[in-house]
Backbone as numpy.savetxt, mean C-alpha at the origin, in Angstrom:
# Nx Ny Nz CAx CAy CAz Cx Cy Cz
-19.77 9.35 -1.69 -19.39 9.01 -3.26 -18.91 7.32 -2.68
-19.61 6.48 -3.54 -19.26 4.91 -3.63 -17.50 4.43 -4.24
-17.38 3.70 -3.52 -15.64 2.92 -4.34 -15.85 3.05 -5.61
-14.79 2.42 -5.98 -14.79 2.57 -7.84 -14.73 1.27 -7.99
-15.10 0.29 -8.76 -15.04 -0.65 -8.99 -14.21 -0.87 -9.84
-13.06 -1.47 -8.98 -12.03 -2.35 -10.17 -11.41 -3.11 -10.50
-10.95 -3.56 -11.66 -11.25 -5.64 -11.53 -9.79 -5.79 -10.76
-10.22 -6.82 -10.05 -8.70 -7.42 -9.12 -9.35 -6.83 -7.87
-9.60 -5.54 -7.24 -9.66 -5.05 -6.42 -10.81 -5.97 -5.40
-10.30 -5.97 -4.27 -11.74 -6.77 -3.48 -12.71 -5.92 -3.36
-13.61 -6.12 -3.19 -15.07 -5.39 -3.14 -15.79 -4.99 -1.67
-16.08 -3.91 -1.76 -16.08 -2.65 -0.33 -17.14 -3.53 -0.07
-17.41 -4.17 1.38 -18.42 -4.68 1.89 -19.21 -3.63 3.11
-18.28 -3.06 3.47 -18.30 -2.81 5.17 -17.34 -1.68 5.60
-17.46 -0.63 6.74 -16.30 0.05 6.86 -15.49 0.99 6.25
-14.34 1.72 6.22 -14.29 2.97 5.77 -13.49 2.40 4.12
-13.59 3.22 3.28 -13.04 3.14 1.93 -11.79 4.13 1.77
-10.88 4.34 0.31 -10.74 5.36 0.10 -10.06 4.90 -1.46
-10.67 5.96 -2.44 -9.86 6.00 -3.52 -8.99 7.32 -3.70
-7.32 6.73 -3.91 -6.40 7.87 -4.34 -5.94 7.71 -5.30
-5.84 8.89 -6.38 -5.02 8.53 -7.70 -4.54 9.49 -8.47
-3.45 9.57 -9.55 -2.82 10.21 -9.58 -2.29 9.94 -11.09
-2.62 10.83 -11.64 -1.98 10.90 -13.21 -0.99 11.70 -13.77
-0.48 11.19 -14.97 0.78 11.75 -15.68 0.00 11.49 -17.35
0.22 13.12 -17.86 -0.15 12.47 -19.23 1.66 12.65 -19.62
1.86 11.91 -20.96 3.33 11.69 -21.61 3.15 11.42 -22.91
4.21 11.63 -23.58 4.13 12.07 -25.36 4.41 10.35 -25.75
3.55 10.30 -27.00 4.30 9.07 -27.61 5.91 8.57 -27.76
6.48 9.43 -27.60 7.82 8.67 -27.43 8.73 8.46 -26.13
7.61 9.44 -25.54 8.05 8.69 -24.02 7.60 7.82 -22.78
6.29 7.28 -23.22 5.10 6.68 -21.88 6.12 5.42 -21.74
6.79 4.98 -22.74 7.12 3.16 -22.66 8.37 3.51 -21.21
9.18 4.09 -21.61 10.22 4.37 -20.36 10.31 4.78 -19.25
8.73 5.93 -19.53 8.68 6.86 -17.99 7.71 5.51 -17.26
6.91 4.32 -18.03 6.46 3.60 -17.60 7.48 2.13 -16.71
8.26 1.99 -17.32 9.58 1.08 -17.06 9.90 1.91 -15.69
10.12 3.30 -15.56 10.64 4.08 -14.10 9.30 3.77 -13.32
8.51 4.06 -13.85 7.23 3.79 -12.72 6.95 2.13 -11.64
6.95 1.28 -12.49 7.35 -0.24 -12.31 8.46 -0.67 -11.40
9.80 0.65 -11.82 11.14 0.51 -10.93 10.34 0.71 -10.02
10.42 2.05 -10.00 9.52 2.57 -8.15 8.58 1.65 -7.60
7.61 1.34 -7.90 6.41 0.47 -7.48 7.18 -0.97 -7.13
7.94 -1.74 -7.69 8.78 -2.94 -7.18 9.69 -2.30 -5.93
10.23 -1.09 -6.27 11.17 -0.91 -4.76 10.73 -0.15 -3.66
10.11 -1.26 -2.68 9.35 -0.98 -1.53 9.86 0.27 -0.60
11.05 -0.38 -0.50 12.22 -0.01 0.52 12.22 1.35 0.50
12.33 2.10 -0.98 12.27 3.15 -1.31 11.38 4.32 -1.31
10.15 3.48 -0.87 8.53 4.40 -1.03 8.87 5.33 -0.17
9.08 5.80 1.08 9.40 6.65 1.91 9.71 7.53 1.22
11.01 8.03 0.20 12.19 8.42 -0.81 11.29 9.08 -1.38
10.28 8.86 -2.08 9.27 8.78 -3.59 8.36 9.77 -3.03
7.23 9.11 -1.32 6.42 9.93 -0.82 6.93 11.36 0.20
8.27 11.38 0.65 8.54 12.62 1.18 8.79 12.14 2.78
9.10 13.35 3.85 10.13 13.06 4.48 8.68 12.68 5.88
7.60 13.18 5.45 6.75 13.53 6.38 6.18 11.84 6.37
6.15 11.19 5.44 5.31 9.71 5.56 5.65 8.43 6.13
5.12 7.74 5.96 5.64 6.55 6.80 6.32 5.89 6.37
7.46 5.26 6.95 8.39 4.28 6.40 8.03 2.89 5.99
8.26 2.50 4.67 7.50 0.77 4.43 9.29 -0.02 4.07
9.16 -1.06 4.95 10.63 -2.25 4.63 9.83 -3.75 4.35
10.29 -3.72 3.04 9.90 -5.05 2.53 10.79 -7.03 2.59
9.83 -7.34 3.23 10.43 -8.74 3.80 10.14 -10.08 3.61
10.67 -11.26 3.50 10.48 -12.30 2.58 9.12 -12.86 3.54
8.55 -13.93 3.26 8.27 -15.01 3.88 8.85 -15.26 5.56
9.56 -15.43 5.71 10.37 -15.99 6.64 10.64 -14.21 8.02
10.56 -13.61 7.09 10.44 -12.48 8.61 11.97 -11.56 8.11
12.48 -12.06 6.93 13.90 -11.61 6.40 14.41 -10.39 5.56
14.56 -9.52 5.92 14.77 -8.25 5.18 15.47 -8.49 3.74
14.45 -8.00 2.55 15.13 -8.03 1.47 14.90 -6.80 0.55
15.51 -6.99 -0.48 15.15 -5.90 -1.95 15.34 -6.34 -2.90
14.00 -6.81 -3.24 13.53 -7.91 -5.03 12.77 -7.16 -5.00
12.34 -8.09 -6.07 10.43 -8.07 -6.93 9.60 -8.57 -5.90
9.05 -7.65 -5.48 8.10 -8.32 -3.83 6.94 -9.45 -4.64
6.85 -10.57 -3.79 6.06 -11.60 -4.61 4.58 -12.09 -3.41
3.87 -13.22 -3.70 3.05 -13.08 -2.62 3.64 -14.05 -1.58
2.72 -13.54 -0.26 3.77 -14.10 0.88 4.54 -13.20 1.18
5.42 -12.01 0.71 6.11 -11.38 0.84 5.26 -10.78 2.63
5.96 -10.35 3.43 5.62 -9.06 4.19 6.26 -7.45 4.05
4.98 -6.61 4.41 5.37 -5.02 4.51 5.73 -4.78 5.64
6.59 -3.85 6.60 6.91 -3.49 7.58 6.94 -1.95 7.84
5.16 -1.57 8.50 5.26 -0.30 8.09 5.43 0.57 9.53
6.28 1.74 9.02 6.58 2.87 10.33 5.75 3.92 9.99
5.13 4.12 10.63 3.61 5.14 10.72 4.25 6.50 11.98
4.09 7.98 11.36 4.15 8.44 12.49 3.06 8.26 13.42
3.30 8.57 14.64 2.74 8.14 15.77 2.95 7.39 16.38
2.07 6.72 17.67 2.76 5.43 18.49 2.50 4.22 18.05
4.06 3.24 18.31 3.86 2.03 17.57 2.93 0.90 18.33
3.38 -0.12 17.16 1.88 -1.31 17.61 3.13 -1.97 18.21
2.63 -2.31 19.68 3.67 -3.94 20.36 3.27 -4.45 19.66
2.09 -5.24 18.74 2.18 -6.12 18.43 2.99 -6.68 17.67
3.53 -5.51 16.91 4.72 -5.59 15.63 6.06 -5.31 15.79
6.08 -5.36 16.87 7.22 -4.54 17.95 8.08 -3.03 16.98
6.15 -2.87 17.79 6.56 -0.90 17.40 5.86 -0.68 15.75
5.85 -1.97 14.61 5.05 -1.59 13.73 4.07 -1.85 13.11
3.28 -1.98 11.95 2.25 -2.51 11.72 2.94 -3.43 10.24
1.86 -4.27 10.19 2.75 -5.20 9.23 1.58 -5.00 8.02
1.94 -5.40 7.17 0.87 -6.62 6.05 0.92 -7.19 5.10
0.81 -8.55 4.72 1.11 -9.57 3.68 0.49 -8.77 2.52
1.52 -9.25 1.75 1.74 -9.07 0.49 0.68 -10.21 -0.57
-0.46 -9.98 0.07 -1.46 -11.83 -1.02 -1.93 -11.73 -2.26
-1.30 -10.74 -2.70 -1.35 -10.89 -4.78 -0.65 -9.79 -6.02
-0.31 -10.38 -6.22 1.20 -9.55 -6.96 -0.05 -10.36 -8.42
-0.31 -8.86 -8.95 -0.80 -9.24 -11.13 -0.71 -8.40 -11.96
-0.71 -9.26 -13.42 0.04 -8.09 -13.96 -1.23 -8.51 -15.51
-1.74 -7.22 -15.75 -2.88 -7.71 -16.71 -1.88 -6.36 -18.16
-1.62 -7.08 -19.70 -1.35 -6.28 -20.87 -2.51 -6.66 -22.18
-3.13 -5.95 -21.95 -3.23 -5.76 -23.68 -2.89 -5.19 -24.68
-2.03 -5.02 -24.42 -1.62 -3.95 -25.35 -1.51 -3.06 -25.44
-2.61 -2.09 -25.66 -3.40 -0.82 -25.88 -2.85 -0.77 -24.14
-2.82 -1.43 -22.90 -2.86 -0.86 -21.63 -2.31 -2.00 -20.74
-2.42 -1.53 -19.59 -0.61 -2.82 -19.02 -0.93 -1.86 -17.05
-1.16 -2.57 -16.34 -0.88 -2.19 -14.96 -0.58 -4.20 -14.39
-0.30 -3.64 -13.67 0.24 -4.44 -12.11 -0.34 -3.88 -10.78
-0.92 -4.96 -10.34 -1.72 -4.49 -8.68 -0.98 -5.28 -7.70
-0.97 -5.32 -6.40 -0.26 -5.60 -5.69 -1.64 -5.89 -4.35
-2.12 -6.58 -3.36 -2.76 -6.08 -3.42 -2.21 -6.40 -1.47
-2.79 -5.70 -0.59 -1.67 -6.39 0.94 -3.85 -6.30 1.97
-2.63 -6.90 2.92 -3.68 -7.46 3.99 -3.54 -7.51 5.31
-3.86 -6.32 6.19 -3.13 -6.99 8.34 -2.95 -7.83 7.85
-1.86 -8.35 8.81 -0.90 -9.92 9.22 -0.43 -9.05 10.19
0.40 -11.02 11.12 0.45 -10.73 12.37 2.13 -10.31 11.94
2.94 -10.03 13.10 4.56 -9.36 12.84 5.20 -11.50 12.66
5.55 -10.84 10.57 5.85 -13.01 10.46 6.45 -13.78 11.21
7.68 -13.70 12.01 8.42 -13.98 12.99 7.78 -15.00 14.23
6.09 -14.43 14.54 5.22 -14.98 15.21 4.81 -16.18 14.65
4.66 -17.18 15.33 3.89 -18.24 15.51 2.49 -18.34 15.19
2.22 -17.18 16.31 0.55 -17.81 16.72 0.25 -16.40 17.69
0.67 -14.91 16.67 0.50 -13.92 17.29 -0.96 -13.10 16.66
-1.40 -12.21 16.90 -2.64 -11.01 17.07 -2.25 -10.43 15.46
-3.10 -9.76 15.25 -2.72 -9.21 13.74 -1.74 -7.99 14.35
-0.83 -7.19 13.81 -0.19 -6.49 13.69 -0.42 -5.12 13.13
-1.56 -4.77 13.65 -2.08 -3.32 11.81 -3.36 -3.06 12.92
-3.59 -1.31 12.67 -4.38 -0.79 13.31 -5.55 -1.12 12.29
-5.90 -1.65 10.90 -6.53 -2.03 10.17 -7.50 -3.94 11.22
-8.35 -4.11 10.61 -9.16 -5.51 11.21 -8.14 -6.23 9.86
-8.69 -7.99 9.97 -8.04 -8.66 8.97 -9.02 -8.52 7.30
-9.90 -7.81 7.41 -11.10 -8.01 6.30 -10.76 -6.87 5.53
-9.93 -5.75 5.84 -9.35 -4.72 5.13 -7.99 -4.89 4.50
-8.19 -4.34 2.87 -6.86 -4.28 2.56 -6.76 -2.81 1.65
-5.71 -3.08 1.19 -4.65 -1.60 0.75 -3.89 -2.34 -0.50
-4.85 -1.85 -2.15 -4.41 -2.38 -3.22 -3.73 -0.85 -3.90
-2.84 -1.68 -4.38 -1.72 -0.46 -5.31 -1.87 -1.06 -6.32
-2.30 0.24 -7.28 -1.81 -0.20 -9.06 -1.69 0.61 -9.50
-0.55 0.28 -10.70 0.19 1.28 -11.25 -0.47 1.30 -13.09
-0.20 1.95 -13.95 -1.27 1.66 -15.32 -0.70 2.18 -16.08
-0.68 1.69 -17.23 -0.30 2.54 -18.51 -1.97 2.54 -19.93
-1.81 3.97 -20.39 -3.60 3.54 -20.28 -3.26 4.24 -21.19
-3.05 4.13 -22.82 -2.74 5.04 -24.22 -1.30 6.33 -23.52
-1.18 7.05 -23.20 0.07 8.58 -22.82 -0.34 8.30 -21.63
-1.11 7.80 -20.94 -1.55 8.43 -19.40 -1.03 7.20 -18.58
-0.60 7.52 -17.29 0.29 7.05 -16.54 -0.93 7.28 -15.58
-0.82 5.64 -14.27 -1.78 6.68 -13.11 -1.03 5.59 -12.67
-1.39 6.07 -10.77 -1.17 5.40 -9.54 -2.08 5.41 -8.85
-2.93 4.06 -8.63 -3.91 4.15 -7.64 -4.28 3.28 -6.21
-4.30 4.05 -5.42 -4.69 2.89 -4.22 -5.84 2.89 -3.70
-6.43 2.11 -3.59 -7.28 1.68 -2.99 -7.64 0.98 -1.86
-8.12 1.19 -0.56 -8.05 0.88 0.91 -9.84 0.27 0.48
-9.81 -0.76 1.45 -11.46 -1.52 1.44 -11.42 -2.16 2.34
-13.01 -2.17 3.23 -13.44 -2.46 3.47 -12.12 -2.40 5.38
-12.27 -1.10 5.83 -11.14 -0.92 6.91 -11.94 -0.66 8.15
-11.37 -1.27 9.39 -12.09 -0.91 10.29 -11.30 -0.96 11.57
-11.50 -0.53 12.72 -10.04 -0.80 13.46 -10.06 -1.99 14.13
-8.44 -2.25 13.79 -8.45 -3.74 14.47 -8.52 -3.46 16.38
-9.90 -4.52 16.59 -9.59 -4.77 17.86 -8.52 -5.93 18.91
-8.21 -7.05 17.69 -7.53 -8.23 18.52 -6.63 -8.01 18.97
-6.21 -7.09 20.00 -5.09 -6.73 20.39 -5.88 -6.87 22.57
-4.28 -6.43 22.93 -4.78 -5.70 24.09 -5.39 -4.71 24.34
-5.57 -4.26 25.40 -6.51 -2.69 25.88 -5.97 -1.74 24.97
-4.51 -1.63 25.59 -3.71 -0.02 25.27 -3.22 -0.55 23.70
-3.36 -1.66 22.96 -3.26 -1.70 21.30 -4.84 -1.29 21.13
-6.12 -1.59 21.74 -7.32 -1.63 20.63 -7.46 0.16 20.90
-7.02 0.64 21.87 -7.60 2.07 22.20 -6.59 3.12 20.24
-5.33 2.40 21.19 -4.37 2.98 19.77 -5.07 3.05 18.04
-5.52 1.20 17.87 -6.23 1.20 16.80 -6.90 1.88 16.02
-7.76 2.38 17.43 -9.15 2.96 17.45 -8.53 4.39 16.94
-8.18 5.07 17.68 -7.67 6.42 17.43 -6.95 6.66 15.67
-5.95 5.83 15.68 -5.46 5.40 14.45 -6.29 5.19 12.70
-6.95 3.94 13.01 -8.32 3.84 12.02 -9.05 4.72 12.38
-9.78 5.25 13.05 -10.44 6.09 12.56 -9.91 7.13 11.55
-8.71 7.95 11.60 -7.94 8.61 11.34 -8.05 8.82 10.18
-7.74 7.36 9.45 -7.27 6.62 8.33 -8.87 6.12 7.75
-9.71 5.63 7.84 -10.88 6.21 7.54 -11.80 7.90 7.51
-11.65 8.30 8.25 -11.66 9.98 7.95 -10.31 10.64 7.21
-9.75 10.11 6.59 -8.58 11.09 5.90 -7.22 10.66 5.81
-6.60 10.69 6.95 -5.71 11.02 7.32 -4.59 9.37 6.07
-5.38 8.18 6.08 -4.76 7.54 5.14 -4.65 7.85 4.06
-5.51 8.47 3.12 -5.53 8.22 2.06 -4.81 9.75 2.06
-4.64 10.71 2.66 -3.92 12.22 2.65 -2.11 11.15 2.23
-1.80 9.95 3.21 -0.67 9.60 3.04 -0.32 8.37 1.95
-1.32 8.00 1.11 -1.81 7.05 0.02 -0.93 8.12 -1.45
-2.19 9.79 -0.92 -1.78 10.68 -2.13 -0.34 10.76 -2.15
0.24 11.01 -1.31 1.40 11.72 -0.92 2.24 10.87 -2.10
1.82 9.30 -1.62 3.04 8.15 -2.60 2.68 8.08 -3.74
1.41 8.32 -4.12 0.69 8.18 -5.24 1.60 9.62 -6.23
1.21 10.25 -6.01 2.45 11.65 -6.53 3.40 11.79 -6.65
4.23 11.00 -5.48 6.00 10.75 -5.56 6.51 9.24 -6.69
5.40 8.73 -6.68 5.86 7.58 -7.45 6.10 8.13 -9.27
5.05 9.06 -9.40 5.23 9.61 -10.92 5.53 11.18 -11.11
6.37 11.71 -9.87 7.13 12.42 -9.77 8.54 12.25 -10.60
8.90 12.90 -12.04 9.69 12.49 -12.62 11.39 13.68 -12.38
10.69 14.85 -11.25 11.58 14.84 -10.33 12.54 14.47 -9.06
11.87 13.38 -8.76 12.36 12.52 -7.71 13.66 11.56 -8.27
14.68 11.74 -7.91 15.86 10.86 -8.35 16.07 9.29 -7.58
16.49 8.84 -8.52 16.84 6.98 -8.09 17.61 6.51 -7.78
């Protein structure tokens, strides 16, 4: 299986990849209101675990200086991720990504938002190593879209390889988690989030 070619999503060059998508068909009268709800959930990073369920990773939103925030994500912000399993010592027990782009496209009949995240150091460290189980070439590309009466959440992982730019214990940890992600664990986590963001039974 080849990775999907998604406008705005980095090209797959090496390592693992995944495409996780969930869709919901709406009526003409409800599609715009449901897309508004989806947008609100998409931009509420601190609530992603609530939508994905108790077994998922926990996501927390920080600004460029490493301060916790609860607002629309912006380029240069960070997301702290607490995944099930051993913590990342480089990131004070957490994995970190930087939001490197947030984009919006609207042609009238279709509309989409894309957030691109890349493994990063812990934001308060000036000269820290990457605090993530994937290396610096990897990206997580999270997209919501409205096309006709269909809403979609797509999460596309690209160029995923374990991060070995850390101490020995960290390399072992990143190898097992990274390889597990490449072979499906990460995709299951993202699929759960995609479905949760669309689930109209979830409360905000």
